[in-house]
Tab-separated table of C-alpha atoms in Angstrom:
chain	number	residue	atom	x	y	z
A	738	UNK	CA	145.118	135.379	129.060
A	739	UNK	CA	146.815	133.014	126.620
A	740	UNK	CA	150.317	131.634	127.709
A	741	UNK	CA	151.355	133.451	123.797
A	742	UNK	CA	155.339	132.786	124.021
A	743	UNK	CA	155.241	130.227	126.698
A	744	UNK	CA	159.689	129.050	127.167
A	745	UNK	CA	158.537	125.095	128.477
A	746	UNK	CA	161.715	124.106	131.556
A	747	UNK	CA	164.314	121.845	130.097
A	748	UNK	CA	166.065	122.050	133.369
A	749	UNK	CA	166.272	123.651	136.556
A	750	UNK	CA	169.357	124.252	138.833
A	751	UNK	CA	168.832	125.640	142.439
A	752	UNK	CA	171.939	127.931	143.031
A	753	UNK	CA	171.024	129.050	146.814
A	754	UNK	CA	168.016	128.404	149.459
A	755	UNK	CA	168.257	131.450	152.002
A	756	UNK	CA	166.186	132.715	154.367
A	757	UNK	CA	164.482	135.618	151.805
A	758	UNK	CA	164.761	134.378	148.501
A	759	UNK	CA	166.216	131.336	146.743
A	760	UNK	CA	167.939	131.196	143.341
A	761	UNK	CA	167.807	129.225	140.331
A	762	UNK	CA	168.483	129.265	136.958
A	763	UNK	CA	166.467	126.934	134.280
A	764	UNK	CA	167.435	126.108	131.005
A	765	UNK	CA	164.704	127.189	128.289
A	766	UNK	CA	163.003	125.955	125.042
A	767	UNK	CA	162.415	128.959	123.514
A	768	UNK	CA	159.298	129.727	121.168
A	769	UNK	CA	161.518	129.220	118.007
A	770	UNK	CA	162.898	125.910	119.292
A	771	UNK	CA	166.277	127.483	120.654
A	772	UNK	CA	167.584	127.223	123.881
A	773	UNK	CA	168.452	129.838	126.979
A	774	UNK	CA	168.895	130.033	130.499
A	775	UNK	CA	166.908	132.299	133.126
A	776	UNK	CA	168.387	133.625	136.046
A	777	UNK	CA	165.345	133.708	138.106
A	778	UNK	CA	164.730	134.364	141.711
A	779	UNK	CA	161.995	133.382	144.116
A	780	UNK	CA	160.464	135.506	146.960
A	781	UNK	CA	157.381	134.549	149.281
A	782	UNK	CA	156.014	137.700	148.278
A	783	UNK	CA	155.084	141.008	150.187
A	784	UNK	CA	152.419	143.012	151.490
A	785	UNK	CA	152.496	147.246	151.258
A	786	UNK	CA	150.239	149.566	153.596
A	787	UNK	CA	149.635	152.693	152.665
A	788	UNK	CA	148.311	154.171	156.202
A	789	UNK	CA	146.611	157.311	156.544
A	790	UNK	CA	145.881	159.663	159.295
A	791	UNK	CA	142.487	161.250	160.424
A	792	UNK	CA	144.385	164.445	159.315
A	793	UNK	CA	145.336	163.171	156.006
A	794	UNK	CA	149.114	162.559	156.311
A	795	UNK	CA	150.430	159.401	155.165
A	796	UNK	CA	152.499	157.110	157.899
A	797	UNK	CA	155.941	156.117	156.299
A	798	UNK	CA	159.216	154.694	157.855
A	799	UNK	CA	162.806	155.612	156.844
A	800	UNK	CA	164.660	152.498	156.696
A	801	UNK	CA	168.482	151.940	156.212
A	802	UNK	CA	168.719	148.967	153.118
A	803	UNK	CA	171.694	146.797	153.056
A	804	UNK	CA	170.960	146.598	149.226
A	805	UNK	CA	170.848	150.111	148.302
A	806	UNK	CA	173.639	151.313	150.880
A	807	UNK	CA	171.556	154.325	152.522
A	808	UNK	CA	168.327	154.756	154.117
A	809	UNK	CA	165.000	155.433	152.161
A	810	UNK	CA	161.784	156.484	153.301
A	811	UNK	CA	158.928	153.587	152.798
A	812	UNK	CA	155.050	152.824	153.047
A	813	UNK	CA	155.542	149.936	155.539
A	814	UNK	CA	156.208	146.538	154.241
A	815	UNK	CA	157.001	142.894	154.854
A	816	UNK	CA	157.095	139.723	153.544
A	817	UNK	CA	154.259	136.854	153.871
A	818	UNK	CA	155.204	133.933	156.497
A	819	UNK	CA	153.907	130.776	155.088
A	820	UNK	CA	150.324	130.211	154.507
A	821	UNK	CA	149.747	133.612	156.090
A	822	UNK	CA	147.237	135.632	154.132
A	823	UNK	CA	148.253	139.020	152.820
A	824	UNK	CA	145.519	140.815	155.088
A	825	UNK	CA	147.151	139.164	158.180
A	826	UNK	CA	150.071	140.221	156.962
A	827	UNK	CA	149.109	143.836	156.244
A	828	UNK	CA	147.780	144.637	159.900
A	829	UNK	CA	151.088	142.538	161.290
A	830	UNK	CA	153.296	144.569	159.841
A	831	UNK	CA	151.793	148.301	160.266
A	832	UNK	CA	151.201	147.431	163.623
A	833	UNK	CA	155.017	146.216	164.049
A	834	UNK	CA	156.086	149.043	161.971
A	835	UNK	CA	154.291	152.420	163.021
A	836	UNK	CA	152.702	151.474	165.889
A	837	UNK	CA	148.913	151.980	164.711
A	838	UNK	CA	146.484	149.635	164.380
A	839	UNK	CA	143.953	150.026	161.093
A	840	UNK	CA	139.912	150.446	161.561
A	841	UNK	CA	139.733	149.427	157.962
A	842	UNK	CA	141.453	148.000	155.933
A	843	UNK	CA	141.331	147.862	151.872
A	844	UNK	CA	142.438	146.049	149.306
A	845	UNK	CA	144.156	148.279	146.422
A	846	UNK	CA	145.983	146.480	143.914
A	847	UNK	CA	148.956	143.583	143.982
A	848	UNK	CA	151.564	143.864	141.223
A	849	UNK	CA	155.042	142.054	140.540
A	850	UNK	CA	157.965	143.996	141.715
A	851	UNK	CA	160.425	143.085	138.923
A	852	UNK	CA	158.605	140.060	136.668
A	853	UNK	CA	162.016	139.980	134.575
A	854	UNK	CA	163.625	137.832	137.306
A	855	UNK	CA	162.007	137.892	140.546
A	856	UNK	CA	158.573	136.124	141.103
A	857	UNK	CA	157.719	138.667	144.237
A	858	UNK	CA	154.096	139.941	144.697
A	859	UNK	CA	152.828	142.818	146.432
A	860	UNK	CA	149.537	143.116	147.480
A	861	UNK	CA	148.844	146.753	148.805
A	862	UNK	CA	146.258	148.146	151.605
A	863	UNK	CA	144.841	151.012	152.262
A	864	UNK	CA	144.880	151.446	155.999
A	865	UNK	CA	142.560	154.067	157.522
A	866	UNK	CA	140.871	154.677	160.856
A	867	UNK	CA	144.090	154.423	162.629
A	868	UNK	CA	144.816	154.360	166.432
A	869	UNK	CA	148.046	154.000	168.179
A	870	UNK	CA	148.377	151.123	170.142
A	871	UNK	CA	150.467	150.754	173.645
A	872	UNK	CA	151.385	147.315	173.237
A	873	UNK	CA	152.313	147.590	169.992
A	874	UNK	CA	153.114	143.894	168.491
A	875	UNK	CA	157.080	144.383	168.512
A	876	UNK	CA	159.064	143.601	164.732
A	877	UNK	CA	161.781	141.427	163.683
A	878	UNK	CA	165.157	142.003	165.637
A	879	UNK	CA	166.909	143.157	163.207
A	880	UNK	CA	164.712	145.902	161.621
A	881	UNK	CA	164.918	149.174	162.708
A	882	UNK	CA	162.855	151.883	161.836
A	883	UNK	CA	161.660	155.379	162.233
A	884	UNK	CA	158.318	156.669	162.005
A	885	UNK	CA	156.836	160.066	160.149
A	886	UNK	CA	154.423	161.193	158.718
A	887	UNK	CA	153.827	163.479	156.158
A	888	UNK	CA	151.091	164.865	154.121
A	889	UNK	CA	151.149	164.152	150.173
A	890	UNK	CA	153.014	167.712	149.150
A	891	UNK	CA	155.894	166.742	151.468
A	892	UNK	CA	155.732	163.628	150.096
A	893	UNK	CA	155.788	164.584	146.657
A	894	UNK	CA	158.910	166.822	147.800
A	895	UNK	CA	160.534	163.881	149.271
A	896	UNK	CA	160.394	162.081	145.554
A	897	UNK	CA	162.162	164.852	144.258
A	898	UNK	CA	165.146	165.036	146.986
A	899	UNK	CA	164.843	161.217	146.011
A	900	UNK	CA	164.435	160.413	149.400
A	901	UNK	CA	161.696	158.196	148.848
A	902	UNK	CA	162.745	156.302	146.081
A	903	UNK	CA	161.010	152.869	145.868
A	904	UNK	CA	158.216	151.823	143.521
A	905	UNK	CA	155.289	150.764	145.583
A	906	UNK	CA	155.724	154.466	147.929
A	907	UNK	CA	155.787	156.378	145.300
A	908	UNK	CA	152.737	154.247	143.693
A	909	UNK	CA	151.074	155.033	147.085
A	910	UNK	CA	151.415	158.865	146.316
A	911	UNK	CA	150.086	159.022	142.949
A	912	UNK	CA	147.304	156.225	143.976
A	913	UNK	CA	146.383	158.700	146.447
A	914	UNK	CA	146.633	161.861	144.251
A	915	UNK	CA	144.237	160.236	141.475
A	916	UNK	CA	141.866	159.279	144.272
A	917	UNK	CA	141.503	162.973	145.649
A	918	UNK	CA	141.323	164.249	141.949
A	919	UNK	CA	144.420	166.073	142.002
A	920	UNK	CA	146.819	166.781	139.328
B	1303	UNK	CA	169.244	162.280	153.880
B	1304	UNK	CA	171.727	160.897	156.896
B	1305	UNK	CA	171.954	156.807	156.684
B	1306	UNK	CA	170.002	156.022	159.978
B	1307	UNK	CA	170.123	152.637	161.579
B	1308	UNK	CA	173.549	152.120	158.780
B	1309	UNK	CA	174.592	148.590	158.566
B	1310	UNK	CA	178.364	147.888	158.439
B	1311	UNK	CA	179.683	145.443	156.011
B	1312	UNK	CA	181.657	142.535	158.040
B	1313	UNK	CA	182.097	139.891	155.296
B	1314	UNK	CA	180.501	139.411	152.160
B	1315	UNK	CA	180.045	135.954	150.192
B	1316	UNK	CA	179.589	135.699	146.560
B	1317	UNK	CA	177.130	133.081	145.622
B	1318	UNK	CA	176.341	133.500	141.814
B	1319	UNK	CA	177.864	135.476	138.944
B	1320	UNK	CA	175.230	135.533	136.251
B	1321	UNK	CA	173.926	136.960	132.797
B	1322	UNK	CA	171.361	139.177	134.739
B	1323	UNK	CA	172.255	139.220	138.212
B	1324	UNK	CA	174.462	139.005	140.741
B	1325	UNK	CA	173.930	136.992	144.144
B	1326	UNK	CA	175.592	137.548	147.538
B	1327	UNK	CA	175.067	137.216	151.362
B	1328	UNK	CA	177.043	139.805	153.703
B	1329	UNK	CA	177.366	139.760	157.171
B	1330	UNK	CA	176.094	143.001	158.850
B	1331	UNK	CA	177.007	145.115	161.775
B	1332	UNK	CA	173.193	145.884	163.419
B	1333	UNK	CA	173.051	149.418	165.147
B	1334	UNK	CA	172.744	147.680	168.480
B	1335	UNK	CA	175.780	145.653	168.059
B	1336	UNK	CA	174.226	142.596	167.094
B	1337	UNK	CA	174.770	140.476	163.627
B	1338	UNK	CA	172.771	139.210	160.594
B	1339	UNK	CA	172.818	138.270	157.148
B	1340	UNK	CA	171.215	139.777	153.908
B	1341	UNK	CA	170.311	137.966	151.276
B	1342	UNK	CA	171.558	141.043	148.119
B	1343	UNK	CA	171.137	140.776	144.317
B	1344	UNK	CA	173.211	142.926	141.866
B	1345	UNK	CA	171.737	143.883	139.143
B	1346	UNK	CA	172.998	146.657	136.128
B	1347	UNK	CA	169.396	148.138	136.373
B	1348	UNK	CA	166.644	149.215	134.059
B	1349	UNK	CA	164.649	151.828	132.031
B	1350	UNK	CA	160.948	151.670	131.354
B	1351	UNK	CA	159.051	153.471	128.547
B	1352	UNK	CA	155.760	155.205	128.515
B	1353	UNK	CA	155.008	155.295	124.865
B	1354	UNK	CA	152.130	157.911	124.167
B	1355	UNK	CA	150.353	157.974	120.445
B	1356	UNK	CA	149.403	160.851	119.023
B	1357	UNK	CA	145.509	159.241	119.612
B	1358	UNK	CA	146.341	159.168	123.080
B	1359	UNK	CA	147.091	155.586	123.411
B	1360	UNK	CA	149.794	153.442	125.286
B	1361	UNK	CA	151.867	151.241	123.763
B	1362	UNK	CA	152.533	147.530	125.484
B	1363	UNK	CA	154.291	144.239	125.315
B	1364	UNK	CA	153.343	141.575	125.699
B	1365	UNK	CA	155.565	138.565	126.691
B	1366	UNK	CA	156.350	135.396	128.561
B	1367	UNK	CA	157.994	135.782	132.056
B	1368	UNK	CA	159.197	132.937	132.968
B	1369	UNK	CA	159.895	134.364	136.560
B	1370	UNK	CA	155.666	134.168	137.015
B	1371	UNK	CA	155.369	130.964	134.464
B	1372	UNK	CA	152.589	133.192	132.505
B	1373	UNK	CA	152.096	136.294	129.928
B	1374	UNK	CA	151.770	139.766	130.960
B	1375	UNK	CA	151.475	143.119	129.311
B	1376	UNK	CA	154.238	146.038	129.993
B	1377	UNK	CA	155.702	149.134	129.299
B	1378	UNK	CA	158.867	148.688	127.237
B	1379	UNK	CA	161.694	147.715	128.998
B	1380	UNK	CA	164.860	146.398	128.806
B	1381	UNK	CA	167.864	146.210	131.392
B	1382	UNK	CA	170.964	148.685	130.902
B	1383	UNK	CA	174.137	148.053	128.820
B	1384	UNK	CA	177.857	148.713	130.615
B	1385	UNK	CA	178.366	152.238	131.019
B	1386	UNK	CA	175.349	152.897	129.174
B	1387	UNK	CA	173.271	156.501	129.513
B	1388	UNK	CA	169.343	155.453	130.004
B	1389	UNK	CA	168.150	157.849	127.789
B	1390	UNK	CA	169.643	155.399	125.057
B	1391	UNK	CA	169.088	152.451	126.424
B	1392	UNK	CA	165.541	153.980	126.321
B	1393	UNK	CA	165.365	154.791	123.066
B	1394	UNK	CA	166.957	151.138	121.935
B	1395	UNK	CA	164.514	149.398	123.681
B	1396	UNK	CA	161.369	151.411	122.161
B	1397	UNK	CA	162.529	150.821	118.898
B	1398	UNK	CA	163.765	146.931	119.217
B	1399	UNK	CA	160.204	145.908	121.559
B	1400	UNK	CA	158.283	148.264	119.247
B	1401	UNK	CA	159.474	149.907	116.122
B	1402	UNK	CA	158.412	153.245	117.298
B	1403	UNK	CA	160.848	156.024	117.579
B	1404	UNK	CA	160.403	159.170	119.620
B	1405	UNK	CA	160.677	162.375	118.541
B	1406	UNK	CA	160.063	163.284	122.546
B	1407	UNK	CA	161.802	161.457	125.644
B	1408	UNK	CA	161.342	162.767	128.435
B	1409	UNK	CA	162.600	161.991	131.980
B	1410	UNK	CA	159.913	161.172	134.365
B	1411	UNK	CA	161.197	159.521	137.583
B	1412	UNK	CA	163.416	156.589	138.988
B	1413	UNK	CA	162.905	154.496	141.978
B	1414	UNK	CA	164.246	151.077	143.445
B	1415	UNK	CA	161.684	147.933	142.228
B	1416	UNK	CA	162.871	145.873	145.331
B	1417	UNK	CA	164.780	147.846	147.723
B	1418	UNK	CA	164.326	144.909	150.683
B	1419	UNK	CA	167.153	142.593	148.794
B	1420	UNK	CA	167.384	144.255	145.139
B	1421	UNK	CA	169.342	147.420	144.159
B	1422	UNK	CA	167.831	147.054	140.796
B	1423	UNK	CA	167.354	151.411	140.133
B	1424	UNK	CA	164.227	151.679	137.045
B	1425	UNK	CA	164.256	154.948	135.066
B	1426	UNK	CA	160.650	155.820	133.395
B	1427	UNK	CA	160.745	157.815	130.460
B	1428	UNK	CA	157.644	159.650	128.452
B	1429	UNK	CA	157.928	158.876	125.221
B	1430	UNK	CA	155.504	160.959	122.615
B	1431	UNK	CA	156.024	162.032	118.429
B	1432	UNK	CA	156.500	158.371	118.265
B	1433	UNK	CA	156.983	157.524	114.640
B	1434	UNK	CA	157.023	153.742	113.179
B	1435	UNK	CA	160.616	152.749	111.235
B	1436	UNK	CA	160.844	150.393	108.584
B	1437	UNK	CA	164.376	149.262	109.703
B	1438	UNK	CA	163.894	149.192	113.335
B	1439	UNK	CA	166.929	147.522	115.397
B	1440	UNK	CA	166.176	144.116	116.241
B	1441	UNK	CA	165.708	142.692	119.925
B	1442	UNK	CA	167.837	140.162	121.803
B	1443	UNK	CA	167.574	136.469	119.497
B	1444	UNK	CA	165.502	135.145	123.429
B	1445	UNK	CA	163.037	138.007	123.311
B	1446	UNK	CA	159.562	137.278	122.114
B	1447	UNK	CA	157.632	140.187	122.409
B	1448	UNK	CA	153.805	141.227	120.494
B	1449	UNK	CA	152.455	144.385	120.787
B	1450	UNK	CA	149.691	145.889	121.540
B	1451	UNK	CA	148.452	149.965	122.124
B	1452	UNK	CA	145.335	150.674	124.565
B	1453	UNK	CA	143.994	153.432	125.948
B	1454	UNK	CA	143.640	154.189	129.710
B	1455	UNK	CA	140.348	152.702	129.934
B	1456	UNK	CA	141.519	149.915	128.360
B	1457	UNK	CA	144.510	149.810	130.901
B	1458	UNK	CA	142.171	149.708	134.144
B	1459	UNK	CA	140.453	147.166	132.418
B	1460	UNK	CA	143.434	145.179	131.828
B	1461	UNK	CA	145.103	145.813	135.309
B	1462	UNK	CA	141.529	144.540	137.189
B	1463	UNK	CA	142.301	140.918	134.866
B	1464	UNK	CA	145.199	141.000	136.523
B	1465	UNK	CA	146.412	141.008	132.516
B	1466	UNK	CA	148.807	144.183	133.715
B	1467	UNK	CA	150.655	142.867	136.890
B	1468	UNK	CA	153.317	144.529	137.540
B	1469	UNK	CA	154.848	148.081	139.155
B	1470	UNK	CA	156.148	149.891	136.141
B	1471	UNK	CA	153.456	149.570	134.298
B	1472	UNK	CA	150.839	150.284	136.682
B	1473	UNK	CA	152.606	152.850	137.747
B	1474	UNK	CA	152.620	154.187	134.410
B	1475	UNK	CA	148.990	154.328	133.954
B	1476	UNK	CA	148.185	156.070	137.344
B	1477	UNK	CA	151.245	158.511	136.134
B	1478	UNK	CA	149.127	159.269	132.653
B	1479	UNK	CA	146.034	159.416	135.232
B	1480	UNK	CA	147.225	162.298	137.071
B	1481	UNK	CA	149.358	164.220	134.338
B	1482	UNK	CA	145.111	164.085	132.666
B	1483	UNK	CA	143.680	165.524	135.341
B	1484	UNK	CA	141.625	162.163	135.811
B	1485	UNK	CA	139.913	160.648	138.355
């Protein structure tokens, strides 16, 4: 696709370099020749995993999200380490967060989470043939999650109650419904 | 839902206050008593609109996204003004970006786009009974968009080509497929 309405960078100011995100403000030249500023977040990208058990339940994690100041229930996810292939991240995060190892891991789709200001790209995988492992990888020291397994109907109810309340998890549920021909 | 694993704020440092986003770093106390830092983006929230024409096409906009350094095709969207009801934002953004006014606007769902670091909440609406208006509201001076209308099959092809490549638009297409009982 052509880069219609491309905005040329005139200057770029680094605001913050963090552990997970970098922040910068770019001065841009617009297609009509005028100038504007763009506030931008650089993010390494992440994976989300849709783990489905043999009895058709979706494995999810409940965790506290400081940005929202509340706990929500999400599909397992985690950010890419430098140079890491998304499949590797997906297998690692699945095991760390849920204690499951996947017999099959299939790529579903990738998307930008919030293209208006961030370049975070999320790679979504579907994990099947799950087995619980005794010696599961340990997650980050500052991550606390609780595992729950839900049916699609239970997940729809959790969306209504806004306990499931993020884009990737809602998308995952629609994806499974569409795959199973449910409407 | 209980706030399992709540992280108490010990200190909060403002890094940047912008036009669209604010950036802060919070020092938190974890459930086990240890300390950590959270890099956080405050965002006013936004709406996304799924406009469906009488002949079952989805109205989308192609625009350059500086964060991605490329053009992508998205459903119309825009951020909430201070104190603005999401329905008002949805009608305004639909008209500004596409020139359409909606006879009916129905709430679909709301979700956080990237709960790991941002509190951006997106409210999704489905717009039907569209009429083109001659004296449409004008958008922001620094927004340049091109309107395209696509069938669901064309949209699925655009996802494959990664011309449609963001969470809200992919979700919108799955939502319509699920609504129409397609699999």
